[in-house]
Amino acid sequence: QGECLMVGAMVGVALLVGAKLPYPVMFVAAIAVVALLSVLSERLVVRPLIRRGAPLIALILALLGVMIVLRHATGLVLGKRPQFAEAPFGLEPIRLTSSLLILPQTIFIYLTVALVFLAIWFFFERTRVGMMVKIVGIDAEAARLVGVNMELVTVLAFAAGGAIAAIGGLLMAPLSAASFYMGLTPGVKGFVAMVIGGSSPVLACPVCFGLLDAEDSSMIDGTRLGILVLLALTMAVQGAFVAFFIYLRR
């Protein structure tokens, strides 16, 4: 989702600075654009491969191709120069104590992320469609047998993933310049957090990973990030071997 984050930030800056749209209108429009692009990538790339019975590695490589095309197409259309978006509440620090300052944008980020987490929890735990998505994540074949609309669930998953990533990009744009390469590092970090944290509802690993990065960005440099990626890949491969072993034992 790193490139969806990048597109959300770039489109948001273009609508805010170029089209002079009000911030709330820009926010919703940028999210809608990224969600639509995510659905189109599923319709035009992923779904045809699934219908042909393509292996998982083919889907991953296809999505990597979409990522590269999306990155450079965004750079060509919206420009390659980094651009800052205007913060909705300004960037004048708020003094909490004599030695503690906080930016209004930081407060806005925390509140927005909390609302997004609450909305995700409500969707999965309190809505029929969300429960369908959970069933598909647990056992896709069983979900298909009980009549779950797999195509609808896939479209919803891509749209929701793109929308959430776009929100992240829009929140980052006032603090970190929006550029067509900004999605690379967050995408890798998100992949690591997803593999290590899995589908735990507590989301302990992604939250701790984010807090660690926010506390001191120098702690997550290129070398350590590479080590985390290798750790995540190792855990993923080991999980695949364990699942295969259990399947053979059955």
mmCIF file of N, CA and C in Angstrom, residues 84-219:
data_model
loop_
_atom_site.group_PDB
_atom_site.id
_atom_site.type_symbol
_atom_site.label_atom_id
_atom_site.label_comp_id
_atom_site.label_asym_id
_atom_site.label_seq_id
_atom_site.Cartn_x
_atom_site.Cartn_y
_atom_site.Cartn_z
ATOM 1 N N PHE A 84 4.972 20.352 -0.341
ATOM 2 C CA PHE A 84 4.340 20.310 0.972
ATOM 3 C C PHE A 84 2.889 20.739 0.847
ATOM 4 N N ALA A 85 2.010 20.024 1.566
ATOM 5 C CA ALA A 85 0.611 20.415 1.631
ATOM 6 C C ALA A 85 0.407 21.322 2.836
ATOM 7 N N GLU A 86 -0.564 22.203 2.730
ATOM 8 C CA GLU A 86 -0.879 23.090 3.847
ATOM 9 C C GLU A 86 -1.547 22.305 4.960
ATOM 10 N N ALA A 87 -1.066 22.479 6.176
ATOM 11 C CA ALA A 87 -1.650 21.788 7.325
ATOM 12 C C ALA A 87 -2.993 22.423 7.665
ATOM 13 N N PRO A 88 -4.025 21.617 7.910
ATOM 14 C CA PRO A 88 -5.370 22.176 8.162
ATOM 15 C C PRO A 88 -5.442 23.031 9.417
ATOM 16 N N PHE A 89 -4.595 22.753 10.406
ATOM 17 C CA PHE A 89 -4.617 23.515 11.662
ATOM 18 C C PHE A 89 -3.310 24.269 11.898
ATOM 19 N N GLY A 90 -2.546 24.457 10.842
ATOM 20 C CA GLY A 90 -1.304 25.190 10.971
ATOM 21 C C GLY A 90 -0.186 24.339 11.547
ATOM 22 N N LEU A 91 1.019 24.917 11.563
ATOM 23 C CA LEU A 91 2.196 24.216 12.076
ATOM 24 C C LEU A 91 2.837 24.964 13.247
ATOM 25 N N GLU A 92 2.067 25.852 13.862
ATOM 26 C CA GLU A 92 2.570 26.560 15.033
ATOM 27 C C GLU A 92 2.523 25.625 16.236
ATOM 28 N N PRO A 93 3.677 25.336 16.866
ATOM 29 C CA PRO A 93 3.680 24.372 17.976
ATOM 30 C C PRO A 93 2.813 24.839 19.145
ATOM 31 N N ILE A 94 2.180 23.866 19.785
ATOM 32 C CA ILE A 94 1.409 24.124 20.995
ATOM 33 C C ILE A 94 2.279 23.766 22.192
ATOM 34 N N ARG A 95 2.432 24.708 23.111
ATOM 35 C CA ARG A 95 3.275 24.477 24.287
ATOM 36 C C ARG A 95 2.442 23.810 25.375
ATOM 37 N N LEU A 96 2.793 22.562 25.696
ATOM 38 C CA LEU A 96 2.106 21.840 26.762
ATOM 39 C C LEU A 96 2.731 22.122 28.119
ATOM 40 N N THR A 97 4.057 22.116 28.149
ATOM 41 C CA THR A 97 4.792 22.499 29.349
ATOM 42 C C THR A 97 5.941 23.393 28.912
ATOM 43 N N SER A 98 6.772 23.757 29.845
ATOM 44 C CA SER A 98 7.894 24.634 29.506
ATOM 45 C C SER A 98 8.877 23.992 28.543
ATOM 46 N N SER A 99 8.921 22.658 28.536
ATOM 47 C CA SER A 99 9.882 21.961 27.678
ATOM 48 C C SER A 99 9.226 20.984 26.710
ATOM 49 N N LEU A 100 7.900 21.003 26.636
ATOM 50 C CA LEU A 100 7.190 20.038 25.792
ATOM 51 C C LEU A 100 6.302 20.773 24.809
ATOM 52 N N LEU A 101 6.587 20.573 23.528
ATOM 53 C CA LEU A 101 5.817 21.179 22.444
ATOM 54 C C LEU A 101 5.224 20.079 21.574
ATOM 55 N N ILE A 102 4.093 20.381 20.957
ATOM 56 C CA ILE A 102 3.480 19.427 20.036
ATOM 57 C C ILE A 102 2.825 20.200 18.899
ATOM 58 N N LEU A 103 2.920 19.662 17.694
ATOM 59 C CA LEU A 103 2.330 20.305 16.529
ATOM 60 C C LEU A 103 0.835 19.974 16.444
ATOM 61 N N PRO A 104 0.022 20.930 16.012
ATOM 62 C CA PRO A 104 -1.402 20.627 15.800
ATOM 63 C C PRO A 104 -1.607 19.474 14.815
ATOM 64 N N GLN A 105 -0.738 19.374 13.814
ATOM 65 C CA GLN A 105 -0.861 18.293 12.848
ATOM 66 C C GLN A 105 -0.629 16.940 13.499
ATOM 67 N N THR A 106 0.264 16.893 14.490
ATOM 68 C CA THR A 106 0.501 15.644 15.201
ATOM 69 C C THR A 106 -0.741 15.206 15.968
ATOM 70 N N ILE A 107 -1.401 16.153 16.620
ATOM 71 C CA ILE A 107 -2.649 15.838 17.320
ATOM 72 C C ILE A 107 -3.701 15.356 16.325
ATOM 73 N N PHE A 108 -3.779 16.034 15.177
ATOM 74 C CA PHE A 108 -4.734 15.647 14.137
ATOM 75 C C PHE A 108 -4.459 14.232 13.639
ATOM 76 N N ILE A 109 -3.180 13.889 13.507
ATOM 77 C CA ILE A 109 -2.812 12.543 13.064
ATOM 78 C C ILE A 109 -3.258 11.505 14.079
ATOM 79 N N TYR A 110 -2.973 11.743 15.358
ATOM 80 C CA TYR A 110 -3.355 10.781 16.393
ATOM 81 C C TYR A 110 -4.869 10.576 16.433
ATOM 82 N N LEU A 111 -5.620 11.672 16.369
ATOM 83 C CA LEU A 111 -7.076 11.568 16.434
ATOM 84 C C LEU A 111 -7.631 10.844 15.201
ATOM 85 N N THR A 112 -7.074 11.162 14.027
ATOM 86 C CA THR A 112 -7.559 10.520 12.801
ATOM 87 C C THR A 112 -7.248 9.036 12.800
ATOM 88 N N VAL A 113 -6.033 8.674 13.217
ATOM 89 C CA VAL A 113 -5.668 7.259 13.281
ATOM 90 C C VAL A 113 -6.553 6.519 14.267
ATOM 91 N N ALA A 114 -6.847 7.147 15.411
ATOM 92 C CA ALA A 114 -7.735 6.516 16.389
ATOM 93 C C ALA A 114 -9.124 6.284 15.799
ATOM 94 N N LEU A 115 -9.638 7.254 15.053
ATOM 95 C CA LEU A 115 -10.946 7.092 14.417
ATOM 96 C C LEU A 115 -10.923 5.994 13.357
ATOM 97 N N VAL A 116 -9.818 5.913 12.602
ATOM 98 C CA VAL A 116 -9.704 4.864 11.585
ATOM 99 C C VAL A 116 -9.683 3.484 12.232
ATOM 100 N N PHE A 117 -8.907 3.328 13.309
ATOM 101 C CA PHE A 117 -8.869 2.051 14.017
ATOM 102 C C PHE A 117 -10.244 1.687 14.563
ATOM 103 N N LEU A 118 -10.948 2.673 15.117
ATOM 104 C CA LEU A 118 -12.289 2.430 15.648
ATOM 105 C C LEU A 118 -13.239 2.008 14.534
ATOM 106 N N ALA A 119 -13.134 2.670 13.378
ATOM 107 C CA ALA A 119 -13.995 2.320 12.249
ATOM 108 C C ALA A 119 -13.694 0.909 11.745
ATOM 109 N N ILE A 120 -12.406 0.542 11.690
ATOM 110 C CA ILE A 120 -12.034 -0.805 11.259
ATOM 111 C C ILE A 120 -12.578 -1.847 12.223
ATOM 112 N N TRP A 121 -12.423 -1.591 13.535
ATOM 113 C CA TRP A 121 -12.948 -2.526 14.541
ATOM 114 C C TRP A 121 -14.457 -2.678 14.408
ATOM 115 N N PHE A 122 -15.154 -1.574 14.251
ATOM 116 C CA PHE A 122 -16.616 -1.632 14.122
ATOM 117 C C PHE A 122 -17.015 -2.392 12.866
ATOM 118 N N PHE A 123 -16.269 -2.157 11.764
ATOM 119 C CA PHE A 123 -16.597 -2.832 10.510
ATOM 120 C C PHE A 123 -16.470 -4.339 10.643
ATOM 121 N N PHE A 124 -15.369 -4.805 11.240
ATOM 122 C CA PHE A 124 -15.132 -6.247 11.335
ATOM 123 C C PHE A 124 -15.974 -6.923 12.412
ATOM 124 N N GLU A 125 -16.289 -6.215 13.466
ATOM 125 C CA GLU A 125 -16.967 -6.844 14.601
ATOM 126 C C GLU A 125 -18.463 -6.602 14.650
ATOM 127 N N ARG A 126 -18.957 -5.581 13.955
ATOM 128 C CA ARG A 126 -20.360 -5.211 14.112
ATOM 129 C C ARG A 126 -21.151 -5.142 12.808
ATOM 130 N N THR A 127 -20.531 -5.439 11.681
ATOM 131 C CA THR A 127 -21.256 -5.394 10.416
ATOM 132 C C THR A 127 -21.213 -6.756 9.732
ATOM 133 N N ARG A 128 -22.257 -7.032 8.989
ATOM 134 C CA ARG A 128 -22.342 -8.327 8.295
ATOM 135 C C ARG A 128 -21.264 -8.461 7.227
ATOM 136 N N VAL A 129 -21.037 -7.385 6.484
ATOM 137 C CA VAL A 129 -20.021 -7.430 5.435
ATOM 138 C C VAL A 129 -18.636 -7.633 6.043
ATOM 139 N N GLY A 130 -18.366 -6.962 7.168
ATOM 140 C CA GLY A 130 -17.071 -7.127 7.817
ATOM 141 C C GLY A 130 -16.831 -8.550 8.284
ATOM 142 N N MET A 131 -17.873 -9.180 8.789
ATOM 143 C CA MET A 131 -17.739 -10.576 9.207
ATOM 144 C C MET A 131 -17.485 -11.487 8.009
ATOM 145 N N MET A 132 -18.103 -11.141 6.867
ATOM 146 C CA MET A 132 -17.824 -11.904 5.653
ATOM 147 C C MET A 132 -16.357 -11.810 5.272
ATOM 148 N N VAL A 133 -15.806 -10.596 5.375
ATOM 149 C CA VAL A 133 -14.398 -10.408 5.047
ATOM 150 C C VAL A 133 -13.518 -11.207 5.997
ATOM 151 N N LYS A 134 -13.863 -11.240 7.290
ATOM 152 C CA LYS A 134 -13.096 -12.020 8.255
ATOM 153 C C LYS A 134 -13.134 -13.503 7.912
ATOM 154 N N ILE A 135 -14.299 -13.989 7.519
ATOM 155 C CA ILE A 135 -14.420 -15.401 7.156
ATOM 156 C C ILE A 135 -13.521 -15.729 5.971
ATOM 157 N N VAL A 136 -13.504 -14.850 4.983
ATOM 158 C CA VAL A 136 -12.652 -15.068 3.809
ATOM 159 C C VAL A 136 -11.185 -15.094 4.220
ATOM 160 N N GLY A 137 -10.788 -14.211 5.142
ATOM 161 C CA GLY A 137 -9.404 -14.191 5.590
ATOM 162 C C GLY A 137 -9.014 -15.450 6.340
ATOM 163 N N ILE A 138 -9.970 -16.043 7.058
ATOM 164 C CA ILE A 138 -9.679 -17.251 7.820
ATOM 165 C C ILE A 138 -9.633 -18.476 6.915
ATOM 166 N N ASP A 139 -10.641 -18.621 6.070
ATOM 167 C CA ASP A 139 -10.720 -19.797 5.188
ATOM 168 C C ASP A 139 -11.533 -19.422 3.964
ATOM 169 N N ALA A 140 -10.847 -19.090 2.880
ATOM 170 C CA ALA A 140 -11.516 -18.621 1.672
ATOM 171 C C ALA A 140 -12.394 -19.713 1.059
ATOM 172 N N GLU A 141 -11.919 -20.940 1.076
ATOM 173 C CA GLU A 141 -12.698 -22.021 0.472
ATOM 174 C C GLU A 141 -13.988 -22.258 1.244
ATOM 175 N N ALA A 142 -13.911 -22.258 2.574
ATOM 176 C CA ALA A 142 -15.123 -22.422 3.384
ATOM 177 C C ALA A 142 -16.092 -21.260 3.161
ATOM 178 N N ALA A 143 -15.549 -20.045 3.036
ATOM 179 C CA ALA A 143 -16.407 -18.886 2.780
ATOM 180 C C ALA A 143 -17.130 -19.020 1.450
ATOM 181 N N ARG A 144 -16.438 -19.543 0.451
ATOM 182 C CA ARG A 144 -17.067 -19.738 -0.851
ATOM 183 C C ARG A 144 -18.176 -20.781 -0.768
ATOM 184 N N LEU A 145 -17.954 -21.814 0.016
ATOM 185 C CA LEU A 145 -18.946 -22.885 0.138
ATOM 186 C C LEU A 145 -20.226 -22.422 0.841
ATOM 187 N N VAL A 146 -20.094 -21.475 1.768
ATOM 188 C CA VAL A 146 -21.286 -20.991 2.482
ATOM 189 C C VAL A 146 -21.951 -19.829 1.760
ATOM 190 N N GLY A 147 -21.465 -19.486 0.569
ATOM 191 C CA GLY A 147 -22.153 -18.498 -0.251
ATOM 192 C C GLY A 147 -21.641 -17.080 -0.171
ATOM 193 N N VAL A 148 -20.452 -16.883 0.382
ATOM 194 C CA VAL A 148 -19.887 -15.537 0.451
ATOM 195 C C VAL A 148 -19.482 -15.081 -0.951
ATOM 196 N N ASN A 149 -19.845 -13.862 -1.300
ATOM 197 C CA ASN A 149 -19.497 -13.296 -2.600
ATOM 198 C C ASN A 149 -18.020 -12.905 -2.589
ATOM 199 N N MET A 150 -17.184 -13.765 -3.134
ATOM 200 C CA MET A 150 -15.749 -13.559 -3.069
ATOM 201 C C MET A 150 -15.310 -12.324 -3.858
ATOM 202 N N GLU A 151 -15.931 -12.088 -4.996
ATOM 203 C CA GLU A 151 -15.548 -10.945 -5.811
ATOM 204 C C GLU A 151 -15.861 -9.641 -5.093
ATOM 205 N N LEU A 152 -17.017 -9.565 -4.435
ATOM 206 C CA LEU A 152 -17.372 -8.369 -3.687
ATOM 207 C C LEU A 152 -16.406 -8.134 -2.531
ATOM 208 N N VAL A 153 -16.062 -9.196 -1.826
ATOM 209 C CA VAL A 153 -15.132 -9.071 -0.701
ATOM 210 C C VAL A 153 -13.766 -8.587 -1.188
ATOM 211 N N THR A 154 -13.310 -9.110 -2.319
ATOM 212 C CA THR A 154 -12.008 -8.697 -2.853
ATOM 213 C C THR A 154 -12.012 -7.227 -3.234
ATOM 214 N N VAL A 155 -13.086 -6.787 -3.889
ATOM 215 C CA VAL A 155 -13.191 -5.370 -4.259
ATOM 216 C C VAL A 155 -13.196 -4.479 -3.023
ATOM 217 N N LEU A 156 -13.960 -4.879 -2.010
ATOM 218 C CA LEU A 156 -14.010 -4.101 -0.772
ATOM 219 C C LEU A 156 -12.638 -4.043 -0.098
ATOM 220 N N ALA A 157 -11.920 -5.166 -0.106
ATOM 221 C CA ALA A 157 -10.604 -5.200 0.518
ATOM 222 C C ALA A 157 -9.635 -4.258 -0.190
ATOM 223 N N PHE A 158 -9.632 -4.272 -1.521
ATOM 224 C CA PHE A 158 -8.739 -3.385 -2.260
ATOM 225 C C PHE A 158 -9.126 -1.927 -2.061
ATOM 226 N N ALA A 159 -10.431 -1.630 -2.109
ATOM 227 C CA ALA A 159 -10.871 -0.245 -1.930
ATOM 228 C C ALA A 159 -10.547 0.269 -0.532
ATOM 229 N N ALA A 160 -10.813 -0.557 0.481
ATOM 230 C CA ALA A 160 -10.536 -0.135 1.854
ATOM 231 C C ALA A 160 -9.046 0.034 2.094
ATOM 232 N N GLY A 161 -8.238 -0.905 1.567
ATOM 233 C CA GLY A 161 -6.799 -0.785 1.726
ATOM 234 C C GLY A 161 -6.258 0.477 1.083
ATOM 235 N N GLY A 162 -6.735 0.774 -0.124
ATOM 236 C CA GLY A 162 -6.303 1.994 -0.798
ATOM 237 C C GLY A 162 -6.733 3.247 -0.062
ATOM 238 N N ALA A 163 -7.964 3.247 0.452
ATOM 239 C CA ALA A 163 -8.478 4.418 1.166
ATOM 240 C C ALA A 163 -7.681 4.684 2.440
ATOM 241 N N ILE A 164 -7.393 3.629 3.205
ATOM 242 C CA ILE A 164 -6.640 3.802 4.448
ATOM 243 C C ILE A 164 -5.220 4.282 4.149
ATOM 244 N N ALA A 165 -4.607 3.724 3.111
ATOM 245 C CA ALA A 165 -3.265 4.182 2.737
ATOM 246 C C ALA A 165 -3.293 5.646 2.307
ATOM 247 N N ALA A 166 -4.340 6.041 1.582
ATOM 248 C CA ALA A 166 -4.457 7.439 1.155
ATOM 249 C C ALA A 166 -4.577 8.372 2.352
ATOM 250 N N ILE A 167 -5.311 7.949 3.374
ATOM 251 C CA ILE A 167 -5.414 8.762 4.588
ATOM 252 C C ILE A 167 -4.033 8.964 5.208
ATOM 253 N N GLY A 168 -3.236 7.884 5.234
ATOM 254 C CA GLY A 168 -1.882 8.005 5.754
ATOM 255 C C GLY A 168 -1.055 9.007 4.966
ATOM 256 N N GLY A 169 -1.157 8.974 3.652
ATOM 257 C CA GLY A 169 -0.413 9.921 2.831
ATOM 258 C C GLY A 169 -0.848 11.356 3.050
ATOM 259 N N LEU A 170 -2.155 11.567 3.171
ATOM 260 C CA LEU A 170 -2.670 12.915 3.403
ATOM 261 C C LEU A 170 -2.229 13.457 4.764
ATOM 262 N N LEU A 171 -2.144 12.574 5.747
ATOM 263 C CA LEU A 171 -1.701 13.014 7.074
ATOM 264 C C LEU A 171 -0.213 13.330 7.086
ATOM 265 N N MET A 172 0.560 12.617 6.271
ATOM 266 C CA MET A 172 2.006 12.825 6.232
ATOM 267 C C MET A 172 2.404 14.055 5.423
ATOM 268 N N ALA A 173 1.592 14.417 4.419
ATOM 269 C CA ALA A 173 1.993 15.442 3.450
ATOM 270 C C ALA A 173 2.388 16.786 4.076
ATOM 271 N N PRO A 174 1.693 17.283 5.101
ATOM 272 C CA PRO A 174 2.123 18.578 5.664
ATOM 273 C C PRO A 174 3.442 18.509 6.431
ATOM 274 N N LEU A 175 3.828 17.331 6.915
ATOM 275 C CA LEU A 175 5.051 17.193 7.701
ATOM 276 C C LEU A 175 6.216 16.685 6.875
ATOM 277 N N SER A 176 5.924 15.831 5.897
ATOM 278 C CA SER A 176 6.955 15.271 5.033
ATOM 279 C C SER A 176 6.549 15.538 3.592
ATOM 280 N N ALA A 177 7.410 16.153 2.839
ATOM 281 C CA ALA A 177 7.063 16.562 1.476
ATOM 282 C C ALA A 177 6.539 15.391 0.658
ATOM 283 N N ALA A 178 5.462 15.636 -0.059
ATOM 284 C CA ALA A 178 4.884 14.617 -0.928
ATOM 285 C C ALA A 178 5.717 14.507 -2.199
ATOM 286 N N SER A 179 6.154 13.294 -2.502
ATOM 287 C CA SER A 179 6.918 13.056 -3.719
ATOM 288 C C SER A 179 6.578 11.672 -4.245
ATOM 289 N N PHE A 180 6.915 11.421 -5.494
ATOM 290 C CA PHE A 180 6.512 10.159 -6.102
ATOM 291 C C PHE A 180 7.329 8.979 -5.600
ATOM 292 N N TYR A 181 8.346 9.222 -4.755
ATOM 293 C CA TYR A 181 9.116 8.138 -4.153
ATOM 294 C C TYR A 181 8.815 7.948 -2.664
ATOM 295 N N MET A 182 7.884 8.696 -2.117
ATOM 296 C CA MET A 182 7.667 8.675 -0.675
ATOM 297 C C MET A 182 7.006 7.382 -0.181
ATOM 298 N N GLY A 183 6.414 6.597 -1.072
ATOM 299 C CA GLY A 183 5.700 5.406 -0.640
ATOM 300 C C GLY A 183 6.570 4.177 -0.462
ATOM 301 N N LEU A 184 7.835 4.246 -0.863
ATOM 302 C CA LEU A 184 8.682 3.050 -0.828
ATOM 303 C C LEU A 184 8.945 2.580 0.600
ATOM 304 N N THR A 185 9.472 3.452 1.448
ATOM 305 C CA THR A 185 9.808 3.049 2.815
ATOM 306 C C THR A 185 8.579 2.689 3.645
ATOM 307 N N PRO A 186 7.505 3.507 3.647
ATOM 308 C CA PRO A 186 6.313 3.098 4.394
ATOM 309 C C PRO A 186 5.724 1.775 3.913
ATOM 310 N N GLY A 187 5.823 1.504 2.608
ATOM 311 C CA GLY A 187 5.314 0.240 2.097
ATOM 312 C C GLY A 187 6.081 -0.948 2.636
ATOM 313 N N VAL A 188 7.425 -0.825 2.698
ATOM 314 C CA VAL A 188 8.244 -1.904 3.235
ATOM 315 C C VAL A 188 7.964 -2.093 4.722
ATOM 316 N N LYS A 189 7.852 -0.994 5.462
ATOM 317 C CA LYS A 189 7.557 -1.083 6.893
ATOM 318 C C LYS A 189 6.195 -1.722 7.137
ATOM 319 N N GLY A 190 5.225 -1.353 6.315
ATOM 320 C CA GLY A 190 3.901 -1.958 6.451
ATOM 321 C C GLY A 190 3.925 -3.449 6.181
ATOM 322 N N PHE A 191 4.723 -3.864 5.197
ATOM 323 C CA PHE A 191 4.854 -5.287 4.907
ATOM 324 C C PHE A 191 5.451 -6.031 6.093
ATOM 325 N N VAL A 192 6.505 -5.448 6.692
ATOM 326 C CA VAL A 192 7.139 -6.087 7.846
ATOM 327 C C VAL A 192 6.155 -6.196 9.001
ATOM 328 N N ALA A 193 5.436 -5.118 9.290
ATOM 329 C CA ALA A 193 4.474 -5.137 10.392
ATOM 330 C C ALA A 193 3.365 -6.147 10.139
ATOM 331 N N MET A 194 2.921 -6.259 8.874
ATOM 332 C CA MET A 194 1.856 -7.199 8.554
ATOM 333 C C MET A 194 2.293 -8.636 8.779
ATOM 334 N N VAL A 195 3.516 -8.965 8.330
ATOM 335 C CA VAL A 195 3.994 -10.344 8.458
ATOM 336 C C VAL A 195 4.236 -10.703 9.917
ATOM 337 N N ILE A 196 4.896 -9.793 10.667
ATOM 338 C CA ILE A 196 5.204 -10.085 12.056
ATOM 339 C C ILE A 196 3.946 -10.048 12.910
ATOM 340 N N GLY A 197 3.097 -9.057 12.691
ATOM 341 C CA GLY A 197 1.894 -8.922 13.500
ATOM 342 C C GLY A 197 0.784 -9.839 13.086
ATOM 343 N N GLY A 198 0.772 -10.243 11.807
ATOM 344 C CA GLY A 198 -0.280 -11.126 11.326
ATOM 345 C C GLY A 198 -1.628 -10.434 11.371
ATOM 346 N N SER A 199 -2.669 -11.192 11.644
ATOM 347 C CA SER A 199 -4.036 -10.667 11.666
ATOM 348 C C SER A 199 -4.535 -10.485 13.090
ATOM 349 N N SER A 200 -3.624 -10.294 14.042
ATOM 350 C CA SER A 200 -4.018 -10.122 15.436
ATOM 351 C C SER A 200 -4.901 -8.901 15.591
ATOM 352 N N PRO A 201 -6.053 -9.027 16.258
ATOM 353 C CA PRO A 201 -6.924 -7.872 16.437
ATOM 354 C C PRO A 201 -6.317 -6.812 17.331
ATOM 355 N N VAL A 202 -5.336 -7.206 18.152
ATOM 356 C CA VAL A 202 -4.708 -6.230 19.040
ATOM 357 C C VAL A 202 -3.781 -5.301 18.258
ATOM 358 N N LEU A 203 -3.267 -5.792 17.142
ATOM 359 C CA LEU A 203 -2.380 -5.017 16.282
ATOM 360 C C LEU A 203 -1.160 -4.528 17.055
ATOM 361 N N ALA A 204 -0.639 -5.386 17.949
ATOM 362 C CA ALA A 204 0.465 -4.969 18.814
ATOM 363 C C ALA A 204 1.714 -4.653 18.003
ATOM 364 N N CYS A 205 2.043 -5.529 17.042
ATOM 365 C CA CYS A 205 3.290 -5.309 16.287
ATOM 366 C C CYS A 205 3.242 -4.037 15.451
ATOM 367 N N PRO A 206 2.189 -3.799 14.633
ATOM 368 C CA PRO A 206 2.182 -2.553 13.865
ATOM 369 C C PRO A 206 2.229 -1.312 14.742
ATOM 370 N N VAL A 207 1.520 -1.326 15.866
ATOM 371 C CA VAL A 207 1.506 -0.156 16.737
ATOM 372 C C VAL A 207 2.887 0.089 17.334
ATOM 373 N N CYS A 208 3.529 -0.967 17.863
ATOM 374 C CA CYS A 208 4.860 -0.820 18.440
ATOM 375 C C CYS A 208 5.864 -0.381 17.385
ATOM 376 N N PHE A 209 5.744 -0.944 16.188
ATOM 377 C CA PHE A 209 6.647 -0.576 15.098
ATOM 378 C C PHE A 209 6.498 0.909 14.770
ATOM 379 N N GLY A 210 5.252 1.387 14.708
ATOM 380 C CA GLY A 210 5.014 2.798 14.422
ATOM 381 C C GLY A 210 5.512 3.704 15.516
ATOM 382 N N LEU A 211 5.304 3.314 16.774
ATOM 383 C CA LEU A 211 5.791 4.123 17.889
ATOM 384 C C LEU A 211 7.305 4.188 17.898
ATOM 385 N N LEU A 212 7.952 3.076 17.584
ATOM 386 C CA LEU A 212 9.409 3.053 17.539
ATOM 387 C C LEU A 212 9.928 3.991 16.466
ATOM 388 N N ASP A 213 9.301 3.968 15.314
ATOM 389 C CA ASP A 213 9.738 4.820 14.217
ATOM 390 C C ASP A 213 9.470 6.284 14.527
ATOM 391 N N ALA A 214 8.322 6.564 15.182
ATOM 392 C CA ALA A 214 7.992 7.947 15.516
ATOM 393 C C ALA A 214 8.916 8.500 16.584
ATOM 394 N N GLU A 215 9.344 7.641 17.504
ATOM 395 C CA GLU A 215 10.210 8.098 18.595
ATOM 396 C C GLU A 215 11.570 8.547 18.083
ATOM 397 N N ASP A 216 12.123 7.788 17.164
ATOM 398 C CA ASP A 216 13.446 8.147 16.651
ATOM 399 C C ASP A 216 13.605 7.515 15.285
ATOM 400 N N SER A 217 13.397 8.305 14.240
ATOM 401 C CA SER A 217 13.427 7.746 12.891
ATOM 402 C C SER A 217 14.797 7.209 12.527
ATOM 403 N N SER A 218 15.852 7.688 13.205
ATOM 404 C CA SER A 218 17.187 7.184 12.899
ATOM 405 C C SER A 218 17.355 5.740 13.340
ATOM 406 N N MET A 219 16.464 5.259 14.243
ATOM 407 C CA MET A 219 16.564 3.875 14.696
ATOM 408 C C MET A 219 16.181 2.904 13.593
#
